[in-house]
XYZ file of C-alpha atoms in Angstrom:
761
model
C 89.713 32.568 124.382
C 89.762 32.738 120.598
C 88.661 36.386 120.711
C 91.423 37.313 123.162
C 93.986 35.526 120.971
C 92.830 37.530 117.941
C 93.042 40.755 119.957
C 96.628 39.976 120.965
C 97.510 39.107 117.375
C 95.985 42.394 116.141
C 97.951 44.306 118.772
C 101.191 42.620 117.667
C 100.521 43.375 113.996
C 99.675 47.011 114.845
C 102.998 47.355 116.677
C 104.717 45.896 113.622
C 103.012 48.513 111.415
C 104.321 51.300 113.671
C 107.873 49.896 113.568
C 107.607 49.529 109.771
C 106.602 53.177 109.452
C 109.431 54.311 111.734
C 112.098 52.286 109.909
C 111.011 52.969 106.312
C 109.569 56.484 106.692
C 112.553 58.496 105.457
C 113.447 56.004 102.753
C 109.913 55.926 101.361
C 109.596 59.723 101.578
C 112.756 59.946 99.484
C 111.268 57.492 96.973
C 108.072 59.538 96.582
C 110.000 62.792 96.156
C 112.342 61.188 93.608
C 109.393 59.794 91.652
C 107.712 63.216 91.700
C 110.894 64.965 90.492
C 111.620 62.372 87.797
C 108.094 62.463 86.358
C 107.896 66.284 86.483
C 111.239 66.976 84.819
C 110.843 64.204 82.245
C 107.502 65.692 81.192
C 109.079 69.151 81.118
C 112.070 68.025 78.999
C 109.749 66.158 76.661
C 107.570 69.238 76.038
C 110.644 71.421 75.517
C 111.991 68.952 72.962
C 108.613 68.791 71.208
C 108.507 72.594 71.064
C 112.053 72.965 69.702
C 111.825 69.934 67.339
C 115.492 70.101 66.299
C 116.347 66.369 66.506
C 116.743 63.851 63.746
C 114.524 60.756 63.588
C 116.975 58.391 65.296
C 117.675 60.740 68.193
C 113.965 61.436 68.508
C 113.140 57.744 68.712
C 115.806 57.107 71.364
C 114.632 60.073 73.437
C 110.973 59.036 73.171
C 111.780 55.476 74.254
C 113.846 56.731 77.181
C 111.075 59.132 78.223
C 108.342 56.488 78.025
C 110.299 53.820 79.924
C 111.370 56.245 82.671
C 107.886 57.643 83.225
C 106.278 54.180 83.122
C 108.842 52.782 85.575
C 108.389 55.573 88.099
C 104.603 55.567 87.731
C 104.247 51.772 88.056
C 106.558 51.725 91.073
C 104.657 54.388 92.947
C 101.289 52.855 91.963
C 102.347 49.423 93.293
C 103.475 50.870 96.606
C 100.284 52.902 96.959
C 98.170 49.859 96.041
C 99.844 47.746 98.744
C 99.358 50.412 101.422
C 95.765 51.178 100.370
C 94.698 47.526 100.276
C 96.404 46.920 103.658
C 94.491 49.840 105.164
C 91.218 48.585 103.656
C 91.823 45.108 105.099
C 92.286 46.634 108.546
C 89.046 48.582 108.176
C 87.198 45.334 107.454
C 88.123 44.135 110.958
C 86.144 47.060 112.393
C 83.077 46.028 110.400
C 83.353 42.393 111.464
C 83.737 43.314 115.146
C 80.542 45.420 114.976
C 78.681 42.599 113.241
C 79.751 40.098 115.924
C 78.823 42.558 118.666
C 75.312 43.029 117.227
C 74.694 39.282 116.833
C 75.806 38.065 120.303
C 74.051 38.266 123.657
C 76.831 37.116 126.009
C 78.001 39.875 128.290
C 81.588 38.628 128.554
C 81.924 38.421 124.779
C 80.375 41.876 124.371
C 82.801 43.283 126.918
C 85.776 41.811 125.048
C 84.377 43.123 121.762
C 84.105 46.586 123.286
C 87.750 46.390 124.333
C 88.620 45.244 120.805
C 86.729 48.228 119.359
C 88.642 50.603 121.616
C 91.899 48.996 120.508
C 90.882 49.432 116.859
C 90.047 53.096 117.469
C 93.453 53.826 119.011
C 95.351 51.896 116.341
C 94.793 53.624 113.029
C 97.258 51.363 111.220
C 97.765 53.745 108.312
C 100.960 53.664 106.280
C 102.641 57.056 106.132
C 105.952 58.763 105.447
C 106.335 61.683 107.832
C 103.799 64.205 106.481
C 102.419 62.044 103.639
C 99.739 59.364 104.116
C 100.314 56.648 101.528
C 96.897 55.775 100.135
C 94.836 56.386 97.006
C 94.554 60.113 97.733
C 98.309 60.413 97.193
C 97.712 59.946 93.459
C 94.827 62.444 93.235
C 94.950 66.128 92.423
C 94.714 67.010 96.102
C 98.136 65.539 96.915
C 101.310 64.596 95.040
C 99.719 64.712 91.586
C 98.193 68.091 92.349
C 101.517 69.453 93.584
C 103.239 68.017 90.521
C 100.651 69.661 88.265
C 101.026 73.046 89.991
C 104.809 72.909 89.702
C 104.481 71.946 86.053
C 102.093 74.841 85.358
C 104.378 77.359 87.106
C 107.412 76.114 85.159
C 105.473 76.201 81.896
C 104.233 79.778 82.502
C 107.741 80.923 83.450
C 109.277 79.358 80.351
C 106.657 80.899 78.054
C 107.214 84.320 79.631
C 110.967 83.961 79.226
C 110.442 82.820 75.621
C 108.516 86.054 75.007
C 111.291 88.123 76.639
C 113.904 86.326 74.521
C 111.971 87.050 71.317
C 111.643 90.731 72.255
C 115.391 90.943 72.988
C 116.209 89.373 69.604
C 113.922 91.888 67.873
C 115.624 94.703 69.789
C 119.005 93.493 68.504
C 117.623 93.515 64.948
C 116.398 97.105 65.357
C 119.827 98.072 66.687
C 121.493 96.480 63.669
C 119.278 98.526 61.327
C 120.047 101.706 63.261
C 123.794 100.989 63.138
C 123.529 100.382 59.388
C 121.795 103.731 58.913
C 124.454 105.473 61.018
C 127.163 103.986 58.786
C 125.316 105.221 55.687
C 125.108 108.692 57.201
C 128.875 108.705 57.744
C 129.368 107.643 54.123
C 127.230 110.559 52.940
C 129.000 113.151 55.092
C 132.512 111.996 54.238
C 133.357 112.993 50.680
C 136.130 110.419 50.430
C 135.370 107.559 52.784
C 138.027 104.913 53.326
C 135.955 102.081 51.856
C 134.970 104.026 48.723
C 138.070 106.051 48.103
C 138.274 105.155 44.372
C 134.557 105.318 43.675
C 133.006 108.494 42.338
C 129.929 110.159 43.802
C 127.441 108.470 41.459
C 128.673 104.989 42.274
C 128.701 105.817 45.974
C 125.087 107.058 45.874
C 124.064 103.879 44.053
C 125.613 101.741 46.791
C 123.975 103.866 49.511
C 120.609 103.591 47.751
C 120.873 99.795 47.582
C 121.850 99.570 51.257
C 118.998 101.893 52.220
C 116.438 99.747 50.365
C 117.844 96.636 52.027
C 117.541 98.178 55.489
C 114.004 99.340 54.722
C 112.971 95.808 53.701
C 114.599 94.418 56.820
C 112.717 96.931 58.973
C 109.459 95.915 57.302
C 110.152 92.236 58.022
C 110.962 92.919 61.684
C 107.854 95.088 62.067
C 105.749 92.225 60.715
C 107.433 89.967 63.261
C 106.482 92.374 66.063
C 102.847 92.242 64.963
C 102.979 88.456 64.795
C 104.558 88.289 68.246
C 101.802 90.500 69.685
C 99.084 88.356 68.140
C 100.520 85.021 69.294
C 101.568 85.989 72.826
C 98.811 88.499 73.634
C 96.566 86.145 75.656
C 99.503 84.547 77.447
C 100.972 87.956 78.324
C 97.578 89.232 79.470
C 97.256 86.156 81.705
C 100.715 86.786 83.173
C 99.971 90.460 83.880
C 96.594 89.675 85.455
C 97.977 86.818 87.534
C 100.904 88.930 88.763
C 98.606 91.812 89.693
C 96.159 89.539 91.563
C 98.912 87.599 93.344
C 100.786 90.691 94.567
C 97.586 92.519 95.567
C 96.033 89.685 97.558
C 99.291 88.602 99.194
C 99.934 92.148 100.397
C 96.308 92.331 101.538
C 96.577 89.086 103.540
C 99.877 90.256 105.007
C 98.318 93.551 106.155
C 95.388 91.646 107.668
C 97.795 89.512 109.682
C 99.650 92.585 110.865
C 96.402 94.368 111.766
C 95.033 91.366 113.697
C 98.301 90.871 115.622
C 99.488 87.700 113.890
C 98.721 84.653 116.059
C 101.430 82.457 114.519
C 104.388 81.457 116.614
C 107.864 82.658 115.647
C 108.970 79.720 113.393
C 105.649 79.686 111.494
C 105.713 83.473 111.205
C 109.247 83.425 109.799
C 108.291 80.761 107.252
C 105.162 82.698 106.218
C 106.895 86.059 105.757
C 109.951 84.546 104.053
C 107.680 82.725 101.605
C 105.660 85.893 101.007
C 108.764 87.996 100.351
C 110.255 85.373 98.028
C 107.040 85.042 95.995
C 106.488 88.801 95.708
C 110.116 89.344 94.649
C 109.770 86.585 92.037
C 106.626 88.054 90.461
C 107.862 91.647 90.616
C 111.193 90.672 89.047
C 109.457 88.727 86.286
C 107.097 91.558 85.342
C 109.956 94.081 85.480
C 112.025 91.923 83.105
C 109.132 91.774 80.644
C 108.514 95.531 80.850
C 112.244 96.308 80.551
C 112.576 94.178 77.414
C 109.512 95.750 75.763
C 110.453 99.322 76.750
C 114.078 99.105 75.546
C 113.022 97.424 72.311
C 110.438 100.137 71.640
C 113.049 102.843 72.304
C 115.487 101.109 69.970
C 112.844 101.117 67.236
C 112.191 104.839 67.816
C 115.892 105.649 67.426
C 115.627 104.567 63.793
C 113.254 107.494 63.129
C 115.793 109.965 64.528
C 118.582 108.470 62.441
C 116.488 108.647 59.246
C 115.754 112.345 59.901
C 119.471 113.025 60.448
C 120.323 111.305 57.160
C 117.616 113.289 55.354
C 119.036 116.584 56.671
C 122.547 115.772 55.436
C 121.570 114.385 52.005
C 121.345 116.168 48.636
C 120.568 113.294 46.287
C 116.931 113.214 45.099
C 116.643 109.421 44.791
C 118.008 108.881 48.289
C 115.707 111.625 49.587
C 112.729 109.868 47.999
C 113.674 106.543 49.627
C 114.125 108.276 52.967
C 110.629 109.767 52.668
C 109.219 106.300 51.980
C 111.178 104.971 54.971
C 109.751 107.769 57.152
C 106.203 106.924 56.073
C 106.862 103.277 56.870
C 108.139 104.244 60.323
C 105.037 106.364 60.945
C 102.675 103.491 60.142
C 104.678 100.888 62.067
C 104.552 101.830 65.743
C 106.336 98.648 66.875
C 104.912 98.655 70.376
C 104.486 95.501 72.424
C 101.004 95.022 73.818
C 98.631 92.514 75.391
C 95.082 93.323 74.248
C 94.293 96.651 75.949
C 97.641 96.917 77.778
C 100.665 98.598 76.233
C 103.698 97.005 77.874
C 106.142 99.841 78.568
C 107.558 101.815 81.497
C 104.302 103.708 82.032
C 102.548 100.388 82.565
C 104.172 100.119 86.008
C 103.037 103.585 87.149
C 99.804 104.450 85.366
C 96.524 102.768 84.560
C 96.612 101.795 80.900
C 94.166 100.225 78.580
C 90.741 101.604 79.455
C 89.787 101.352 75.819
C 86.714 102.715 74.150
C 86.092 100.213 71.355
C 83.636 102.484 69.627
C 86.110 105.330 69.177
C 89.457 103.669 69.574
C 90.392 106.137 72.352
C 92.519 105.065 75.292
C 91.796 106.593 78.674
C 94.910 107.468 80.646
C 95.207 108.657 84.210
C 96.055 112.400 84.537
C 96.058 112.757 80.705
C 92.529 113.772 79.799
C 91.955 115.188 76.333
C 88.200 115.871 76.410
C 85.188 116.048 78.703
C 84.548 112.298 78.660
C 88.117 111.301 79.555
C 88.223 113.987 82.264
C 85.030 112.732 83.913
C 85.715 109.019 83.306
C 86.551 108.056 86.949
C 83.621 110.065 88.335
C 81.149 108.652 85.790
C 82.434 105.110 86.374
C 82.019 105.319 90.153
C 78.565 106.911 89.769
C 77.532 104.103 87.420
C 78.719 101.535 89.982
C 76.554 103.252 92.610
C 73.556 103.266 90.249
C 73.241 107.064 89.915
C 74.523 107.503 86.354
C 71.771 106.035 84.127
C 73.256 107.430 80.911
C 75.606 106.404 78.149
C 77.883 108.637 76.073
C 78.101 108.190 72.320
C 79.663 110.608 69.838
C 79.679 113.556 72.277
C 76.036 112.923 73.138
C 74.733 111.876 76.553
C 71.599 109.751 76.281
C 69.498 107.878 78.854
C 70.075 104.135 79.061
C 67.113 101.922 79.987
C 69.092 99.117 81.766
C 70.938 101.696 83.878
C 67.637 103.396 84.737
C 66.195 100.065 85.884
C 69.301 99.505 88.003
C 68.937 103.011 89.420
C 65.289 102.365 90.381
C 66.207 99.082 92.089
C 69.033 100.768 93.987
C 66.905 103.709 95.167
C 64.066 101.398 96.285
C 66.498 99.220 98.243
C 68.071 102.316 99.733
C 64.714 103.726 100.862
C 63.780 100.459 102.581
C 67.111 100.333 104.438
C 66.857 104.028 105.294
C 63.384 103.686 106.808
C 64.405 100.564 108.715
C 67.429 102.310 110.223
C 65.393 105.370 111.211
C 62.748 103.129 112.792
C 65.351 101.128 114.734
C 67.042 104.328 115.822
C 63.954 106.100 117.166
C 61.331 103.474 118.047
C 63.164 100.297 119.082
C 66.033 99.230 121.294
C 67.872 97.535 118.425
C 70.184 100.498 117.957
C 73.401 99.635 119.770
C 74.647 103.126 120.652
C 72.720 104.889 123.392
C 72.392 108.548 124.309
C 70.559 111.617 123.037
C 73.520 113.333 121.262
C 74.520 110.247 119.283
C 70.888 109.629 118.283
C 70.535 113.263 117.243
C 73.718 113.040 115.147
C 72.625 109.741 113.532
C 69.155 111.122 112.743
C 70.696 114.131 111.012
C 73.098 111.891 109.115
C 70.424 109.461 107.874
C 67.877 112.155 107.003
C 70.285 114.461 105.144
C 72.111 111.678 103.302
C 68.763 110.084 102.414
C 67.531 113.451 101.172
C 70.652 113.772 98.982
C 70.131 110.278 97.558
C 66.461 110.848 96.703
C 67.204 114.263 95.148
C 69.988 112.673 93.096
C 67.525 110.128 91.707
C 64.735 112.637 91.030
C 67.029 115.074 89.197
C 68.560 112.464 86.867
C 67.016 113.990 83.726
C 67.948 117.636 84.481
C 71.444 116.506 85.457
C 71.786 114.698 82.113
C 70.853 117.897 80.238
C 73.330 119.861 82.348
C 76.170 117.444 81.570
C 75.272 117.525 77.867
C 75.399 121.335 77.876
C 78.748 121.400 79.688
C 80.091 118.825 77.233
C 79.156 121.008 74.243
C 80.533 124.232 75.764
C 83.774 122.554 76.850
C 84.540 121.456 73.273
C 86.317 124.791 72.835
C 88.815 123.988 75.616
C 92.311 122.939 74.587
C 93.865 119.564 75.386
C 96.355 121.323 77.643
C 93.482 122.706 79.737
C 91.982 119.241 80.092
C 95.363 117.780 80.999
C 95.863 120.362 83.745
C 92.350 119.774 85.077
C 92.758 115.987 85.074
C 95.620 116.099 87.581
C 93.261 117.398 90.259
C 90.018 115.766 89.114
C 91.373 112.227 88.698
C 93.439 112.379 91.889
C 90.607 113.496 94.183
C 87.963 111.222 92.599
C 90.033 108.034 92.752
C 91.759 108.709 96.070
C 88.513 109.784 97.763
C 86.586 106.746 96.514
C 89.135 104.222 97.741
C 89.722 106.186 100.953
C 86.042 105.714 101.847
C 86.126 102.043 100.790
C 89.010 101.431 103.211
C 88.289 103.885 106.022
C 84.556 103.354 106.622
C 84.805 99.563 107.248
C 87.728 100.175 109.633
C 85.722 102.847 111.443
C 82.506 100.835 111.813
C 84.292 97.544 112.559
C 84.904 99.017 116.023
C 81.155 99.592 116.474
C 78.432 96.943 116.980
C 77.018 97.049 113.433
C 76.254 94.060 111.232
C 77.718 93.613 107.733
C 74.534 94.736 105.934
C 74.449 97.975 107.892
C 78.132 98.619 107.111
C 77.473 98.134 103.375
C 74.562 100.582 103.622
C 76.777 103.174 105.330
C 79.574 102.719 102.768
C 77.025 103.298 99.992
C 75.773 106.502 101.652
C 79.271 107.923 102.087
C 80.259 107.024 98.511
C 77.110 108.471 96.953
C 77.317 111.772 98.838
C 81.030 112.043 98.035
C 80.571 111.315 94.313
C 77.756 113.851 93.965
C 79.896 116.487 95.677
C 82.842 115.658 93.410
C 80.604 115.756 90.324
C 79.532 119.272 91.307
C 83.137 120.313 91.919
C 84.242 118.862 88.557
C 81.559 120.866 86.754
C 82.666 124.041 88.564
C 86.300 123.411 87.570
C 85.320 122.982 83.909
C 83.319 126.215 83.971
C 86.276 127.966 85.586
C 88.470 126.758 82.702
C 85.884 128.128 80.236
C 85.946 131.528 81.963
C 89.743 131.460 81.843
C 89.691 130.733 78.122
C 87.336 133.678 77.522
C 89.587 135.947 79.580
C 92.715 134.778 77.721
C 91.015 135.365 74.361
C 90.003 138.885 75.413
C 93.541 139.599 76.617
C 94.853 138.443 73.238
C 92.340 140.697 71.443
C 93.483 143.602 73.622
C 97.092 143.105 72.470
C 95.795 142.757 68.925
C 93.892 146.056 69.151
C 96.707 148.089 70.724
C 99.319 147.026 68.151
C 98.753 148.913 64.873
C 100.681 146.397 62.800
C 100.460 142.994 64.403
C 102.719 140.246 63.144
C 99.909 138.092 61.791
C 98.214 140.958 59.915
C 101.147 143.105 58.930
C 99.840 143.628 55.366
C 96.194 143.982 56.358
C 94.552 147.391 56.231
C 93.163 149.035 59.326
C 89.567 148.806 58.032
C 89.879 145.072 57.435
C 91.170 144.441 60.953
C 88.277 145.979 62.908
C 85.503 143.719 61.460
C 87.630 140.720 62.387
C 88.088 141.997 65.960
C 84.375 142.781 66.169
C 83.490 139.265 65.056
C 85.858 137.730 67.630
C 84.452 139.955 70.377
C 80.866 138.923 69.579
C 81.925 135.271 69.672
C 83.387 135.755 73.156
C 80.205 137.517 74.320
C 78.110 134.566 73.125
C 80.511 132.114 74.783
C 80.311 134.028 78.067
C 76.513 134.070 77.877
C 76.431 130.298 77.308
C 78.788 129.614 80.234
C 76.783 131.975 82.479
C 73.577 130.096 81.611
C 75.304 126.849 82.614
C 76.316 128.393 85.950
C 72.657 129.204 86.622
C 71.584 125.713 85.569
C 74.279 124.136 87.757
C 73.210 126.221 90.754
C 69.551 125.273 90.248
C 70.148 121.517 89.890
C 72.768 121.060 92.611
C 71.388 123.656 95.040
C 69.497 121.273 97.366
C 72.211 118.630 97.258
C 74.926 121.198 98.030
C 72.870 122.680 100.868
C 72.450 119.193 102.334
C 76.210 118.594 102.073
C 77.063 121.870 103.826
C 74.595 121.225 106.669
C 75.715 117.606 107.047
C 79.378 118.623 107.107
C 78.632 121.281 109.718
C 76.749 118.744 111.893
C 79.414 116.047 111.542
C 82.251 118.428 112.456
C 80.309 119.845 115.423
C 79.278 116.494 116.889
C 82.668 114.876 116.275
C 84.360 117.689 118.185
C 81.719 117.401 120.909
C 82.166 113.632 121.328
C 85.926 114.055 121.349
C 85.819 116.731 124.066
C 83.425 114.602 126.129
C 85.831 111.686 125.877
C 88.663 113.890 127.020
C 86.620 115.215 129.906
C 85.074 112.071 131.371
C 85.704 109.018 129.206
C 89.469 108.968 128.719
C 90.119 107.168 131.982
C 87.715 104.356 131.045
C 89.569 103.487 127.847
C 92.735 101.471 127.604
C 95.626 102.685 125.466
C 94.621 100.643 122.395
C 90.981 101.798 122.482
C 92.110 105.393 123.020
C 94.492 105.145 120.054
C 91.763 103.698 117.807
C 89.270 106.381 118.853
C 91.776 109.177 118.210
C 92.564 107.809 114.739
C 88.864 107.574 113.880
C 88.250 111.134 115.077
C 91.219 112.564 113.155
C 90.403 110.782 109.876
C 86.679 111.636 109.999
C 87.334 115.248 110.938
C 90.009 115.616 108.238
C 87.763 114.052 105.571
C 84.917 116.507 106.232
C 87.235 119.521 106.403
C 89.115 118.630 103.200
C 85.902 117.960 101.275
C 84.285 121.280 102.176
C 87.576 123.100 101.531
C 87.803 121.613 98.030
C 84.236 122.625 97.189
C 84.702 126.161 98.527
C 88.063 126.523 96.748
C 86.553 125.498 93.406
C 83.609 127.902 93.771
C 85.768 130.796 95.006
C 88.366 130.464 92.225
C 85.598 130.013 89.637
C 83.926 133.228 90.813
C 87.259 135.099 90.773
C 88.007 133.859 87.259
C 84.635 135.192 86.101
C 85.329 138.563 87.774
C 88.664 138.870 85.948
C 86.724 139.160 82.685
C 85.282 142.496 83.933
C 88.766 143.938 84.395
C 89.904 142.736 80.970
C 86.833 144.252 79.259
C 87.466 147.635 80.943
C 91.124 147.532 79.892
C 90.124 146.881 76.274
C 87.508 149.658 76.418
C 90.086 152.190 77.650
C 92.599 151.221 74.961
C 90.353 151.269 71.857
C 88.934 154.132 69.807
C 86.678 152.307 67.324
C 83.007 153.146 68.003
C 81.536 149.804 66.977
C 83.950 147.887 69.175
C 83.279 150.278 72.080
C 79.543 149.712 71.658
C 80.003 145.937 71.808
C 82.211 146.313 74.870
C 79.489 148.378 76.560
C 76.982 145.611 75.834
C 79.473 143.080 77.206
C 79.906 145.183 80.365
C 76.113 145.314 80.818
C 75.961 141.538 80.413
C 78.702 141.112 83.021
C 76.791 143.333 85.448
C 73.633 141.245 85.145
C 75.464 137.909 85.307
C 77.043 137.629 88.732
C 78.211 134.030 88.149
C 78.377 133.122 91.806
C 77.943 129.568 93.025
C 75.322 129.220 95.729
C 73.160 126.705 97.577
C 69.789 128.408 98.085
C 70.483 131.039 100.765
C 74.187 130.202 101.119
C 76.825 131.651 98.789
C 79.671 129.161 98.466
C 82.829 131.239 98.781
C 85.591 131.942 101.305
C 83.192 133.696 103.693
C 81.250 130.442 104.054
C 84.212 128.844 105.826
C 84.481 131.623 108.394
C 80.730 131.530 108.999
C 80.782 127.761 109.350
C 83.708 127.749 111.783
C 82.028 130.399 113.916
C 78.786 128.399 113.942
C 80.649 125.206 114.875
C 82.217 126.922 117.890
C 78.871 128.451 118.913
C 76.879 125.221 118.756
C 79.707 123.273 120.343
C 79.586 125.597 123.341
C 75.790 125.219 123.479
C 76.064 121.413 123.502
C 78.696 121.503 126.224
C 76.499 123.878 128.242
C 73.559 121.475 127.962
C 75.848 118.649 129.069
C 76.980 120.620 132.095
C 73.410 121.560 133.041
C 72.243 117.969 132.634
C 74.959 116.664 134.922
C 74.296 119.344 137.532
C 70.495 118.987 137.575
C 70.066 115.219 137.184
C 73.409 113.789 138.154
C 73.082 111.422 135.179
C 75.025 111.835 131.978
C 73.081 111.568 128.759
C 76.274 111.138 126.835
C 77.151 107.635 125.535
């Protein structure tokens, strides 16, 4: 009886708890939110006041007392409420423990039955105190709940305010630069106007004295502002770097998660989907707007500082006074040494920051690598070398125009090649001797065997030829020192674009392709590595060919210039030079070009020797991939299209098109580079014959004959063992693809006719 009475009493109290929650839920939720807002903003206002520190002692004391009492009141109030709810919940939990203890210590069936009913009642009555979405217990005060949310809001507000403080400082500095520029413009008007309104009764000497004083004042002011810019960069550099990094990571990952949801056909219902996408758009707009404000402030301020240089030059051109001219020269030197750019460690914050990759800084040299703006061999090959180093196939380091082996990178390369060989052998074993390989059928196994064997061959050859490849790159580096910066800049537009785009295309496309096939994650990583390594080696070869083509072009341009020099009896640069003095100079230049051509020709032979096997493997693999991809596609059209639904058919078509396009574009790029390189080398023959026909000096003619003999013995064609890589290779390859495709289809037809069983997957 006593047990039943306690059960009824517990049920009544539980009902009371539910009614209490229903009646006080909204009110208590409002209290928690108000306490959160009051504590957050009071802390924020307090930190702002501490930072500004513009109050007198009495005001400061009053504000501190008000802050302390408000925060203590809100904190104590919320702590008391949480304590009451937490202790009430704990007291209820003790009933569960006591019921179990009584159940374990009694042997009466009726009592045990009632205790079981009591336990069920306790299970269905949680008796927790909550306010809508918030459970009021000790966790409410921890970082995982209200305190955590309050901290996150505080951090976001603090970061925003510090970023806006930086923008405000930059805008103030921009206004100071504008004031200096306006002052210089006024001085220029005073110099031009012989009788200015403000100095109508002052003679020229007095006017120049006033201008000189104003100029010195503006120069000192510019020096002070430039020092402020340096101070601003030093103080805010880490904070600005954090903001840039955080913005980049936030935008990148949010767009990535959004694309994943779109790709996986978002499973959220309409209200949740609207909330998610609205929140995403709002956050992305906030971060993009903030970074654009920072960049705009820095860019406009930098431009305002640069306008001062133009104004100083204009004043110097319109001035005749020596003292003023001397001060202007000092001002110009000061402007040259004070760049007044706004930066965050390796990042220069300007308009280019939003469109180009900035800040790949070589600390040893002080050089900054910029996308599409190469100035030497190292900056041109930077993306290719970086990706090769990531893959473990670039065990070198470059110092002072010297490529040397690096022991840690060699160890990494050995580990990578050993791991690769193990995975390669395992895949070949699974493919040919076990049933673990998911895809069935003779053609697919034949295609996979060719792929694994040829790509494995390329990888092993790449590792074995590391030393010869290092010597080749060192030789190309030394020969390419004669190329102009303009040549490197033109080359970088193609080289950087194809290297970076191709690398990330494989990173994205291969996982999408193999996600539709029954491969595990380790196998997908192995396949991505194979595709990346083969691609990077092909692009390294193509980059070397493009550099050699630029060297041939430079030789041809120099010879064309010498031809003009020889035909003109009195050239502009040597108008007062005698005819006998000119010919030794031309002879010396011609011999230099012959030596340069010989050096470049030797590199062509070295390049062909080192990359011959790898290039042959690439050509054969490309031919096989194109042939089998077309074959599988035609088979699908013939007998498998009806078995696929629309989505599967769409996915298969996309995979076929992207794979086919990738192989075609890659082989086209390689052939184009080799063909244009060969044609550029052949143009030198024509130029030499033109010079020979237009010159009468015997010594020069003799050297030209030697040059012509050298050109005859140096074909400078790019080949892969028996295959010459030029335009004819494409026609031969396309004809072979059609031939072998017809053979495969004929075998398919014969197999179906004879056996009645398709061997096609």
